[in-house]
Amino acid sequence: MVRTENGAVGPLRGQGGDGLDVSSTCPNGQAVVGHSGRSGNLIDQLVLHCAPLAVRADNIVTGAALPSLSIGGEGGGAYNLIPCPDDQVAIGVIIRAGADVDGFGLR
């Protein structure tokens, strides 16, 4: 059996264009396995990709990834899914930000 829980909520990074705080989580039993979005000089939009988890023998494997709710606007150019390695999930994020988010990655 695989059980997932929400991780810690970190500090707010950057400012939303509409001034609202936003967040995104995967459905219960799923984990973040990649991200896509839009970027130019800054990260304009972020979409987390979630996948269900299953136990196979002694390994945890991921199912098909589906995008979550997009956060952000339509600026910049689209970038394709940047996935975690096969059957691995994100355990954290790396964010570079001042007033705006200009770098994002998964750990």
mmCIF file of N, CA, C and O in Angstrom:
data_model
loop_
_atom_site.group_PDB
_atom_site.id
_atom_site.type_symbol
_atom_site.label_atom_id
_atom_site.label_comp_id
_atom_site.label_asym_id
_atom_site.label_seq_id
_atom_site.Cartn_x
_atom_site.Cartn_y
_atom_site.Cartn_z
ATOM 1 N N MET A 1 0.834 -1.172 0.000
ATOM 2 C CA MET A 1 0.000 0.000 0.000
ATOM 3 C C MET A 1 0.882 1.240 0.000
ATOM 4 O O MET A 1 1.883 1.305 0.698
ATOM 5 N N VAL A 2 0.514 2.222 -0.784
ATOM 6 C CA VAL A 2 1.221 3.498 -0.829
ATOM 7 C C VAL A 2 0.317 4.563 -0.253
ATOM 8 O O VAL A 2 -0.850 4.661 -0.617
ATOM 9 N N ARG A 3 0.854 5.342 0.659
ATOM 10 C CA ARG A 3 0.091 6.429 1.257
ATOM 11 C C ARG A 3 0.857 7.723 1.044
ATOM 12 O O ARG A 3 2.070 7.763 1.283
ATOM 13 N N THR A 4 0.179 8.749 0.571
ATOM 14 C CA THR A 4 0.833 10.041 0.372
ATOM 15 C C THR A 4 0.256 11.053 1.343
ATOM 16 O O THR A 4 -0.873 10.931 1.796
ATOM 17 N N GLU A 5 1.059 12.048 1.663
ATOM 18 C CA GLU A 5 0.639 13.141 2.530
ATOM 19 C C GLU A 5 1.160 14.437 1.952
ATOM 20 O O GLU A 5 2.188 14.448 1.258
ATOM 21 N N ASN A 6 0.464 15.528 2.241
ATOM 22 C CA ASN A 6 0.957 16.835 1.815
ATOM 23 C C ASN A 6 2.261 17.129 2.528
ATOM 24 O O ASN A 6 2.424 16.816 3.705
ATOM 25 N N GLY A 7 3.188 17.735 1.802
ATOM 26 C CA GLY A 7 4.457 18.127 2.387
ATOM 27 C C GLY A 7 4.332 19.466 3.086
ATOM 28 O O GLY A 7 3.248 20.040 3.206
ATOM 29 N N ALA A 8 5.438 19.975 3.535
ATOM 30 C CA ALA A 8 5.462 21.274 4.193
ATOM 31 C C ALA A 8 5.149 22.373 3.188
ATOM 32 O O ALA A 8 5.472 22.256 2.009
ATOM 33 N N VAL A 9 4.532 23.407 3.651
ATOM 34 C CA VAL A 9 4.258 24.567 2.811
ATOM 35 C C VAL A 9 5.364 25.577 3.063
ATOM 36 O O VAL A 9 5.564 26.024 4.195
ATOM 37 N N GLY A 10 6.084 25.916 2.004
ATOM 38 C CA GLY A 10 7.186 26.853 2.128
ATOM 39 C C GLY A 10 6.711 28.288 2.051
ATOM 40 O O GLY A 10 5.514 28.564 1.895
ATOM 41 N N PRO A 11 7.639 29.231 2.147
ATOM 42 C CA PRO A 11 7.274 30.638 2.086
ATOM 43 C C PRO A 11 6.810 31.033 0.676
ATOM 44 O O PRO A 11 7.179 30.411 -0.308
ATOM 45 N N LEU A 12 5.991 32.076 0.592
ATOM 46 C CA LEU A 12 5.534 32.616 -0.673
ATOM 47 C C LEU A 12 6.734 33.106 -1.471
ATOM 48 O O LEU A 12 7.622 33.770 -0.922
ATOM 49 N N ARG A 13 6.780 32.763 -2.748
ATOM 50 C CA ARG A 13 7.877 33.195 -3.622
ATOM 51 C C ARG A 13 7.285 33.989 -4.774
ATOM 52 O O ARG A 13 6.392 33.522 -5.467
ATOM 53 N N GLY A 14 7.785 35.203 -5.021
ATOM 54 C CA GLY A 14 7.269 36.039 -6.095
ATOM 55 C C GLY A 14 5.877 36.542 -5.744
ATOM 56 O O GLY A 14 5.333 36.269 -4.687
ATOM 57 N N GLN A 15 5.324 37.306 -6.658
ATOM 58 C CA GLN A 15 3.987 37.850 -6.452
ATOM 59 C C GLN A 15 3.121 37.453 -7.629
ATOM 60 O O GLN A 15 3.534 37.605 -8.777
ATOM 61 N N GLY A 16 1.925 36.966 -7.358
ATOM 62 C CA GLY A 16 0.998 36.646 -8.429
ATOM 63 C C GLY A 16 0.580 37.917 -9.147
ATOM 64 O O GLY A 16 0.512 38.984 -8.549
ATOM 65 N N GLY A 17 0.313 37.833 -10.439
ATOM 66 C CA GLY A 17 -0.103 38.988 -11.209
ATOM 67 C C GLY A 17 -1.360 39.634 -10.667
ATOM 68 O O GLY A 17 -1.555 40.831 -10.773
ATOM 69 N N ASP A 18 -2.221 38.841 -10.052
ATOM 70 C CA ASP A 18 -3.451 39.383 -9.484
ATOM 71 C C ASP A 18 -3.331 39.618 -7.985
ATOM 72 O O ASP A 18 -4.293 39.982 -7.322
ATOM 73 N N GLY A 19 -2.135 39.404 -7.429
ATOM 74 C CA GLY A 19 -1.909 39.647 -6.009
ATOM 75 C C GLY A 19 -2.401 38.548 -5.091
ATOM 76 O O GLY A 19 -2.349 38.688 -3.879
ATOM 77 N N LEU A 20 -2.897 37.435 -5.634
ATOM 78 C CA LEU A 20 -3.409 36.347 -4.811
ATOM 79 C C LEU A 20 -2.362 35.258 -4.632
ATOM 80 O O LEU A 20 -1.603 34.966 -5.549
ATOM 81 N N ASP A 21 -2.328 34.663 -3.451
ATOM 82 C CA ASP A 21 -1.473 33.498 -3.221
ATOM 83 C C ASP A 21 -2.120 32.305 -3.901
ATOM 84 O O ASP A 21 -3.339 32.135 -3.849
ATOM 85 N N VAL A 22 -1.327 31.479 -4.552
ATOM 86 C CA VAL A 22 -1.855 30.293 -5.215
ATOM 87 C C VAL A 22 -1.011 29.085 -4.849
ATOM 88 O O VAL A 22 0.151 29.210 -4.503
ATOM 89 N N SER A 23 -1.620 27.908 -4.927
ATOM 90 C CA SER A 23 -0.888 26.674 -4.683
ATOM 91 C C SER A 23 -1.532 25.573 -5.510
ATOM 92 O O SER A 23 -2.626 25.736 -6.034
ATOM 93 N N SER A 24 -0.834 24.477 -5.615
ATOM 94 C CA SER A 24 -1.333 23.338 -6.376
ATOM 95 C C SER A 24 -0.871 22.065 -5.680
ATOM 96 O O SER A 24 0.272 21.990 -5.221
ATOM 97 N N THR A 25 -1.749 21.089 -5.579
ATOM 98 C CA THR A 25 -1.389 19.803 -4.990
ATOM 99 C C THR A 25 -1.896 18.686 -5.886
ATOM 100 O O THR A 25 -2.816 18.880 -6.685
ATOM 101 N N CYS A 26 -1.305 17.528 -5.753
ATOM 102 C CA CYS A 26 -1.754 16.345 -6.486
ATOM 103 C C CYS A 26 -2.922 15.709 -5.739
ATOM 104 O O CYS A 26 -3.028 15.846 -4.525
ATOM 105 N N PRO A 27 -3.755 14.967 -6.461
ATOM 106 C CA PRO A 27 -4.820 14.223 -5.792
ATOM 107 C C PRO A 27 -4.239 13.198 -4.818
ATOM 108 O O PRO A 27 -3.080 12.780 -4.942
ATOM 109 N N ASN A 28 -5.038 12.766 -3.856
ATOM 110 C CA ASN A 28 -4.619 11.774 -2.885
ATOM 111 C C ASN A 28 -4.103 10.515 -3.592
ATOM 112 O O ASN A 28 -4.693 10.065 -4.570
ATOM 113 N N GLY A 29 -2.997 9.959 -3.126
ATOM 114 C CA GLY A 29 -2.418 8.756 -3.715
ATOM 115 C C GLY A 29 -1.540 9.026 -4.920
ATOM 116 O O GLY A 29 -1.081 8.098 -5.580
ATOM 117 N N GLN A 30 -1.318 10.315 -5.243
ATOM 118 C CA GLN A 30 -0.463 10.669 -6.367
ATOM 119 C C GLN A 30 0.680 11.557 -5.899
ATOM 120 O O GLN A 30 0.635 12.114 -4.801
ATOM 121 N N ALA A 31 1.698 11.691 -6.742
ATOM 122 C CA ALA A 31 2.859 12.516 -6.430
ATOM 123 C C ALA A 31 3.286 13.288 -7.662
ATOM 124 O O ALA A 31 2.983 12.899 -8.793
ATOM 125 N N VAL A 32 4.011 14.381 -7.452
ATOM 126 C CA VAL A 32 4.533 15.192 -8.555
ATOM 127 C C VAL A 32 5.643 14.418 -9.254
ATOM 128 O O VAL A 32 6.575 13.930 -8.608
ATOM 129 N N VAL A 33 5.543 14.308 -10.577
ATOM 130 C CA VAL A 33 6.548 13.592 -11.368
ATOM 131 C C VAL A 33 7.126 14.453 -12.495
ATOM 132 O O VAL A 33 7.896 13.959 -13.314
ATOM 133 N N GLY A 34 6.784 15.726 -12.529
ATOM 134 C CA GLY A 34 7.324 16.612 -13.551
ATOM 135 C C GLY A 34 6.603 17.944 -13.548
ATOM 136 O O GLY A 34 5.667 18.168 -12.778
ATOM 137 N N HIS A 35 7.068 18.850 -14.426
ATOM 138 C CA HIS A 35 6.406 20.148 -14.565
ATOM 139 C C HIS A 35 6.557 20.660 -15.987
ATOM 140 O O HIS A 35 7.471 20.265 -16.724
ATOM 141 N N SER A 36 5.637 21.510 -16.381
ATOM 142 C CA SER A 36 5.688 22.210 -17.656
ATOM 143 C C SER A 36 5.182 23.617 -17.399
ATOM 144 O O SER A 36 4.838 23.964 -16.265
ATOM 145 N N GLY A 37 5.122 24.441 -18.423
ATOM 146 C CA GLY A 37 4.618 25.790 -18.218
ATOM 147 C C GLY A 37 4.989 26.729 -19.332
ATOM 148 O O GLY A 37 5.153 26.329 -20.487
ATOM 149 N N ARG A 38 5.135 27.994 -18.964
ATOM 150 C CA ARG A 38 5.497 29.052 -19.897
ATOM 151 C C ARG A 38 6.583 29.897 -19.238
ATOM 152 O O ARG A 38 6.525 30.159 -18.033
ATOM 153 N N SER A 39 7.561 30.321 -20.024
ATOM 154 C CA SER A 39 8.615 31.166 -19.467
ATOM 155 C C SER A 39 9.207 32.050 -20.548
ATOM 156 O O SER A 39 9.132 31.760 -21.745
ATOM 157 N N GLY A 40 9.777 33.152 -20.110
ATOM 158 C CA GLY A 40 10.558 34.073 -20.930
ATOM 159 C C GLY A 40 11.725 34.479 -20.053
ATOM 160 O O GLY A 40 12.531 33.651 -19.645
ATOM 161 N N ASN A 41 11.764 35.760 -19.649
ATOM 162 C CA ASN A 41 12.755 36.192 -18.670
ATOM 163 C C ASN A 41 12.386 35.697 -17.274
ATOM 164 O O ASN A 41 13.230 35.624 -16.396
ATOM 165 N N LEU A 42 11.101 35.396 -17.077
ATOM 166 C CA LEU A 42 10.585 34.923 -15.794
ATOM 167 C C LEU A 42 9.769 33.663 -16.019
ATOM 168 O O LEU A 42 9.453 33.318 -17.148
ATOM 169 N N ILE A 43 9.398 32.990 -14.938
ATOM 170 C CA ILE A 43 8.444 31.878 -15.025
ATOM 171 C C ILE A 43 7.063 32.519 -15.078
ATOM 172 O O ILE A 43 6.639 33.177 -14.130
ATOM 173 N N ASP A 44 6.377 32.380 -16.211
ATOM 174 C CA ASP A 44 5.067 32.994 -16.391
ATOM 175 C C ASP A 44 3.933 32.074 -15.963
ATOM 176 O O ASP A 44 2.877 32.540 -15.542
ATOM 177 N N GLN A 45 4.134 30.767 -16.129
ATOM 178 C CA GLN A 45 3.090 29.803 -15.787
ATOM 179 C C GLN A 45 3.754 28.504 -15.368
ATOM 180 O O GLN A 45 4.780 28.116 -15.911
ATOM 181 N N LEU A 46 3.148 27.827 -14.411
ATOM 182 C CA LEU A 46 3.674 26.561 -13.930
ATOM 183 C C LEU A 46 2.544 25.547 -13.864
ATOM 184 O O LEU A 46 1.454 25.846 -13.380
ATOM 185 N N VAL A 47 2.810 24.348 -14.377
ATOM 186 C CA VAL A 47 1.860 23.243 -14.319
ATOM 187 C C VAL A 47 2.599 22.037 -13.739
ATOM 188 O O VAL A 47 3.574 21.567 -14.332
ATOM 189 N N LEU A 48 2.163 21.568 -12.585
ATOM 190 C CA LEU A 48 2.732 20.344 -12.020
ATOM 191 C C LEU A 48 2.058 19.149 -12.674
ATOM 192 O O LEU A 48 0.875 19.205 -13.005
ATOM 193 N N HIS A 49 2.804 18.070 -12.866
ATOM 194 C CA HIS A 49 2.253 16.839 -13.440
ATOM 195 C C HIS A 49 2.280 15.780 -12.350
ATOM 196 O O HIS A 49 3.322 15.542 -11.732
ATOM 197 N N CYS A 50 1.129 15.167 -12.108
ATOM 198 C CA CYS A 50 0.955 14.191 -11.033
ATOM 199 C C CYS A 50 0.712 12.805 -11.611
ATOM 200 O O CYS A 50 0.122 12.669 -12.683
ATOM 201 N N ALA A 51 1.155 11.788 -10.884
ATOM 202 C CA ALA A 51 0.933 10.407 -11.312
ATOM 203 C C ALA A 51 0.581 9.554 -10.108
ATOM 204 O O ALA A 51 1.087 9.781 -9.004
ATOM 205 N N PRO A 52 -0.288 8.549 -10.322
ATOM 206 C CA PRO A 52 -0.597 7.623 -9.233
ATOM 207 C C PRO A 52 0.618 6.741 -8.929
ATOM 208 O O PRO A 52 1.456 6.494 -9.796
ATOM 209 N N LEU A 53 0.682 6.275 -7.704
ATOM 210 C CA LEU A 53 1.778 5.410 -7.270
ATOM 211 C C LEU A 53 1.240 4.015 -6.998
ATOM 212 O O LEU A 53 0.130 3.853 -6.517
ATOM 213 N N ALA A 54 2.046 2.999 -7.309
ATOM 214 C CA ALA A 54 1.664 1.612 -7.039
ATOM 215 C C ALA A 54 2.900 0.834 -6.607
ATOM 216 O O ALA A 54 4.016 1.158 -6.991
ATOM 217 N N VAL A 55 2.685 -0.201 -5.801
ATOM 218 C CA VAL A 55 3.775 -1.067 -5.358
ATOM 219 C C VAL A 55 3.838 -2.269 -6.289
ATOM 220 O O VAL A 55 2.833 -2.946 -6.513
ATOM 221 N N ARG A 56 5.003 -2.537 -6.855
ATOM 222 C CA ARG A 56 5.246 -3.703 -7.710
ATOM 223 C C ARG A 56 6.475 -4.404 -7.161
ATOM 224 O O ARG A 56 7.571 -3.849 -7.194
ATOM 225 N N ALA A 57 6.279 -5.592 -6.630
ATOM 226 C CA ALA A 57 7.373 -6.341 -5.991
ATOM 227 C C ALA A 57 7.953 -5.471 -4.875
ATOM 228 O O ALA A 57 7.239 -5.115 -3.958
ATOM 229 N N ASP A 58 9.231 -5.115 -4.981
ATOM 230 C CA ASP A 58 9.873 -4.294 -3.958
ATOM 231 C C ASP A 58 10.016 -2.841 -4.370
ATOM 232 O O ASP A 58 10.760 -2.086 -3.750
ATOM 233 N N ASN A 59 9.338 -2.442 -5.450
ATOM 234 C CA ASN A 59 9.494 -1.091 -5.973
ATOM 235 C C ASN A 59 8.183 -0.328 -5.973
ATOM 236 O O ASN A 59 7.114 -0.915 -6.107
ATOM 237 N N ILE A 60 8.285 0.966 -5.866
ATOM 238 C CA ILE A 60 7.136 1.838 -6.081
ATOM 239 C C ILE A 60 7.259 2.350 -7.509
ATOM 240 O O ILE A 60 8.318 2.843 -7.917
ATOM 241 N N VAL A 61 6.203 2.207 -8.287
ATOM 242 C CA VAL A 61 6.210 2.656 -9.678
ATOM 243 C C VAL A 61 5.135 3.714 -9.866
ATOM 244 O O VAL A 61 4.154 3.766 -9.132
ATOM 245 N N THR A 62 5.345 4.548 -10.864
ATOM 246 C CA THR A 62 4.384 5.608 -11.159
ATOM 247 C C THR A 62 3.539 5.237 -12.361
ATOM 248 O O THR A 62 3.997 4.566 -13.277
ATOM 249 N N GLY A 63 2.300 5.688 -12.344
ATOM 250 C CA GLY A 63 1.399 5.504 -13.473
ATOM 251 C C GLY A 63 1.555 6.667 -14.444
ATOM 252 O O GLY A 63 2.528 7.423 -14.390
ATOM 253 N N ALA A 64 0.578 6.836 -15.316
ATOM 254 C CA ALA A 64 0.603 7.906 -16.310
ATOM 255 C C ALA A 64 0.452 9.267 -15.631
ATOM 256 O O ALA A 64 -0.383 9.451 -14.756
ATOM 257 N N ALA A 65 1.275 10.207 -16.057
ATOM 258 C CA ALA A 65 1.242 11.556 -15.495
ATOM 259 C C ALA A 65 0.164 12.393 -16.163
ATOM 260 O O ALA A 65 -0.017 12.329 -17.381
ATOM 261 N N LEU A 66 -0.542 13.179 -15.353
ATOM 262 C CA LEU A 66 -1.547 14.101 -15.852
ATOM 263 C C LEU A 66 -1.264 15.488 -15.289
ATOM 264 O O LEU A 66 -0.847 15.621 -14.138
ATOM 265 N N PRO A 67 -1.501 16.550 -16.079
ATOM 266 C CA PRO A 67 -1.243 17.900 -15.591
ATOM 267 C C PRO A 67 -2.266 18.329 -14.544
ATOM 268 O O PRO A 67 -3.429 17.946 -14.601
ATOM 269 N N SER A 68 -1.795 19.125 -13.602
ATOM 270 C CA SER A 68 -2.678 19.715 -12.599
ATOM 271 C C SER A 68 -3.119 21.091 -13.097
ATOM 272 O O SER A 68 -2.816 21.491 -14.221
ATOM 273 N N LEU A 69 -3.778 21.819 -12.256
ATOM 274 C CA LEU A 69 -4.218 23.171 -12.551
ATOM 275 C C LEU A 69 -3.021 24.045 -12.889
ATOM 276 O O LEU A 69 -2.002 23.999 -12.201
ATOM 277 N N SER A 70 -3.130 24.849 -13.946
ATOM 278 C CA SER A 70 -2.033 25.760 -14.279
ATOM 279 C C SER A 70 -2.094 26.981 -13.366
ATOM 280 O O SER A 70 -3.164 27.462 -13.008
ATOM 281 N N ILE A 71 -0.915 27.451 -12.996
ATOM 282 C CA ILE A 71 -0.788 28.629 -12.150
ATOM 283 C C ILE A 71 -0.003 29.660 -12.947
ATOM 284 O O ILE A 71 1.082 29.371 -13.440
ATOM 285 N N GLY A 72 -0.541 30.845 -13.089
ATOM 286 C CA GLY A 72 0.161 31.913 -13.784
ATOM 287 C C GLY A 72 -0.557 32.354 -15.033
ATOM 288 O O GLY A 72 -1.724 32.024 -15.257
ATOM 289 N N GLY A 73 0.159 33.097 -15.866
ATOM 290 C CA GLY A 73 -0.434 33.717 -17.048
ATOM 291 C C GLY A 73 0.019 33.113 -18.355
ATOM 292 O O GLY A 73 0.625 32.045 -18.393
ATOM 293 N N GLU A 74 -0.262 33.837 -19.418
ATOM 294 C CA GLU A 74 0.009 33.361 -20.780
ATOM 295 C C GLU A 74 1.243 33.996 -21.406
ATOM 296 O O GLU A 74 1.464 33.864 -22.607
ATOM 297 N N GLY A 75 2.054 34.703 -20.619
ATOM 298 C CA GLY A 75 3.258 35.323 -21.161
ATOM 299 C C GLY A 75 4.322 34.298 -21.496
ATOM 300 O O GLY A 75 4.204 33.109 -21.206
ATOM 301 N N GLY A 76 5.396 34.753 -22.117
ATOM 302 C CA GLY A 76 6.520 33.877 -22.444
ATOM 303 C C GLY A 76 6.146 32.814 -23.455
ATOM 304 O O GLY A 76 5.087 32.853 -24.068
ATOM 305 N N GLY A 77 7.012 31.851 -23.636
ATOM 306 C CA GLY A 77 6.774 30.736 -24.550
ATOM 307 C C GLY A 77 6.567 29.455 -23.763
ATOM 308 O O GLY A 77 7.102 29.293 -22.667
ATOM 309 N N ALA A 78 5.785 28.565 -24.335
ATOM 310 C CA ALA A 78 5.506 27.292 -23.671
ATOM 311 C C ALA A 78 6.767 26.431 -23.615
ATOM 312 O O ALA A 78 7.574 26.443 -24.538
ATOM 313 N N TYR A 79 6.944 25.703 -22.519
ATOM 314 C CA TYR A 79 7.980 24.675 -22.466
ATOM 315 C C TYR A 79 7.314 23.356 -22.111
ATOM 316 O O TYR A 79 6.344 23.305 -21.370
ATOM 317 N N ASN A 80 7.810 22.297 -22.723
ATOM 318 C CA ASN A 80 7.236 20.961 -22.571
ATOM 319 C C ASN A 80 7.552 20.363 -21.204
ATOM 320 O O ASN A 80 8.413 20.854 -20.481
ATOM 321 N N LEU A 81 6.894 19.267 -20.923
ATOM 322 C CA LEU A 81 7.081 18.539 -19.673
ATOM 323 C C LEU A 81 8.556 18.245 -19.414
ATOM 324 O O LEU A 81 9.256 17.721 -20.278
ATOM 325 N N ILE A 82 8.996 18.605 -18.222
ATOM 326 C CA ILE A 82 10.324 18.222 -17.737
ATOM 327 C C ILE A 82 10.065 17.172 -16.664
ATOM 328 O O ILE A 82 9.651 17.504 -15.542
ATOM 329 N N PRO A 83 10.249 15.882 -16.998
ATOM 330 C CA PRO A 83 9.866 14.818 -16.067
ATOM 331 C C PRO A 83 10.969 14.457 -15.084
ATOM 332 O O PRO A 83 12.155 14.689 -15.324
ATOM 333 N N CYS A 84 10.558 13.865 -13.978
ATOM 334 C CA CYS A 84 11.497 13.195 -13.082
ATOM 335 C C CYS A 84 11.957 11.922 -13.806
ATOM 336 O O CYS A 84 11.275 11.440 -14.716
ATOM 337 N N PRO A 85 13.097 11.345 -13.429
ATOM 338 C CA PRO A 85 13.498 10.061 -14.015
ATOM 339 C C PRO A 85 12.393 9.015 -13.803
ATOM 340 O O PRO A 85 11.591 9.130 -12.871
ATOM 341 N N ASP A 86 12.366 7.998 -14.656
ATOM 342 C CA ASP A 86 11.345 6.949 -14.574
ATOM 343 C C ASP A 86 11.189 6.425 -13.152
ATOM 344 O O ASP A 86 12.175 6.135 -12.471
ATOM 345 N N ASP A 87 9.923 6.297 -12.741
ATOM 346 C CA ASP A 87 9.546 5.751 -11.436
ATOM 347 C C ASP A 87 10.176 6.487 -10.259
ATOM 348 O O ASP A 87 10.424 5.905 -9.205
ATOM 349 N N GLN A 88 10.436 7.780 -10.447
ATOM 350 C CA GLN A 88 10.882 8.628 -9.347
ATOM 351 C C GLN A 88 9.911 9.794 -9.210
ATOM 352 O O GLN A 88 9.240 10.171 -10.164
ATOM 353 N N VAL A 89 9.814 10.339 -8.010
ATOM 354 C CA VAL A 89 8.906 11.449 -7.734
ATOM 355 C C VAL A 89 9.688 12.614 -7.146
ATOM 356 O O VAL A 89 10.779 12.441 -6.609
ATOM 357 N N ALA A 90 9.106 13.805 -7.252
ATOM 358 C CA ALA A 90 9.731 14.993 -6.675
ATOM 359 C C ALA A 90 9.647 14.923 -5.157
ATOM 360 O O ALA A 90 8.647 14.467 -4.594
ATOM 361 N N ILE A 91 10.715 15.368 -4.503
ATOM 362 C CA ILE A 91 10.718 15.408 -3.039
ATOM 363 C C ILE A 91 10.852 16.841 -2.535
ATOM 364 O O ILE A 91 10.891 17.077 -1.336
ATOM 365 N N GLY A 92 10.926 17.782 -3.454
ATOM 366 C CA GLY A 92 11.041 19.189 -3.080
ATOM 367 C C GLY A 92 11.179 20.038 -4.323
ATOM 368 O O GLY A 92 11.149 19.528 -5.453
ATOM 369 N N VAL A 93 11.308 21.332 -4.123
ATOM 370 C CA VAL A 93 11.474 22.263 -5.238
ATOM 371 C C VAL A 93 12.677 23.161 -4.997
ATOM 372 O O VAL A 93 13.108 23.350 -3.858
ATOM 373 N N ILE A 94 13.195 23.668 -6.083
ATOM 374 C CA ILE A 94 14.256 24.674 -6.049
ATOM 375 C C ILE A 94 13.660 25.885 -6.750
ATOM 376 O O ILE A 94 13.259 25.789 -7.916
ATOM 377 N N ILE A 95 13.569 27.007 -6.059
ATOM 378 C CA ILE A 95 12.964 28.210 -6.619
ATOM 379 C C ILE A 95 13.944 29.361 -6.486
ATOM 380 O O ILE A 95 14.539 29.568 -5.424
ATOM 381 N N ARG A 96 14.093 30.109 -7.565
ATOM 382 C CA ARG A 96 14.868 31.350 -7.520
ATOM 383 C C ARG A 96 13.876 32.479 -7.745
ATOM 384 O O ARG A 96 13.176 32.499 -8.767
ATOM 385 N N ALA A 97 13.788 33.393 -6.783
ATOM 386 C CA ALA A 97 12.788 34.454 -6.890
ATOM 387 C C ALA A 97 13.199 35.678 -6.102
ATOM 388 O O ALA A 97 13.869 35.581 -5.078
ATOM 389 N N GLY A 98 12.767 36.808 -6.609
ATOM 390 C CA GLY A 98 12.807 38.082 -5.884
ATOM 391 C C GLY A 98 11.357 38.526 -5.834
ATOM 392 O O GLY A 98 10.515 37.850 -5.262
ATOM 393 N N ALA A 99 11.049 39.626 -6.530
ATOM 394 C CA ALA A 99 9.651 40.047 -6.643
ATOM 395 C C ALA A 99 8.888 39.101 -7.565
ATOM 396 O O ALA A 99 7.682 38.971 -7.466
ATOM 397 N N ASP A 100 9.607 38.443 -8.483
ATOM 398 C CA ASP A 100 9.007 37.497 -9.436
ATOM 399 C C ASP A 100 9.800 36.192 -9.401
ATOM 400 O O ASP A 100 10.950 36.168 -9.007
ATOM 401 N N VAL A 101 9.186 35.119 -9.859
ATOM 402 C CA VAL A 101 9.865 33.824 -9.942
ATOM 403 C C VAL A 101 10.633 33.773 -11.256
ATOM 404 O O VAL A 101 10.048 33.913 -12.324
ATOM 405 N N ASP A 102 11.948 33.571 -11.175
ATOM 406 C CA ASP A 102 12.745 33.508 -12.400
ATOM 407 C C ASP A 102 13.455 32.182 -12.574
ATOM 408 O O ASP A 102 14.166 31.955 -13.551
ATOM 409 N N GLY A 103 13.237 31.236 -11.666
ATOM 410 C CA GLY A 103 13.788 29.901 -11.810
ATOM 411 C C GLY A 103 12.991 28.898 -10.998
ATOM 412 O O GLY A 103 12.562 29.203 -9.879
ATOM 413 N N PHE A 104 12.754 27.707 -11.560
ATOM 414 C CA PHE A 104 12.000 26.670 -10.864
ATOM 415 C C PHE A 104 12.526 25.305 -11.282
ATOM 416 O O PHE A 104 12.789 25.065 -12.463
ATOM 417 N N GLY A 105 12.679 24.415 -10.319
ATOM 418 C CA GLY A 105 13.085 23.050 -10.612
ATOM 419 C C GLY A 105 12.596 22.114 -9.534
ATOM 420 O O GLY A 105 12.213 22.542 -8.439
ATOM 421 N N LEU A 106 12.581 20.833 -9.838
ATOM 422 C CA LEU A 106 12.164 19.814 -8.884
ATOM 423 C C LEU A 106 13.384 19.081 -8.360
ATOM 424 O O LEU A 106 14.361 18.889 -9.077
ATOM 425 N N ARG A 107 13.301 18.645 -7.115
ATOM 426 C CA ARG A 107 14.354 17.813 -6.513
ATOM 427 C C ARG A 107 13.876 16.391 -6.500
ATOM 428 O O ARG A 107 12.736 16.103 -6.311
#
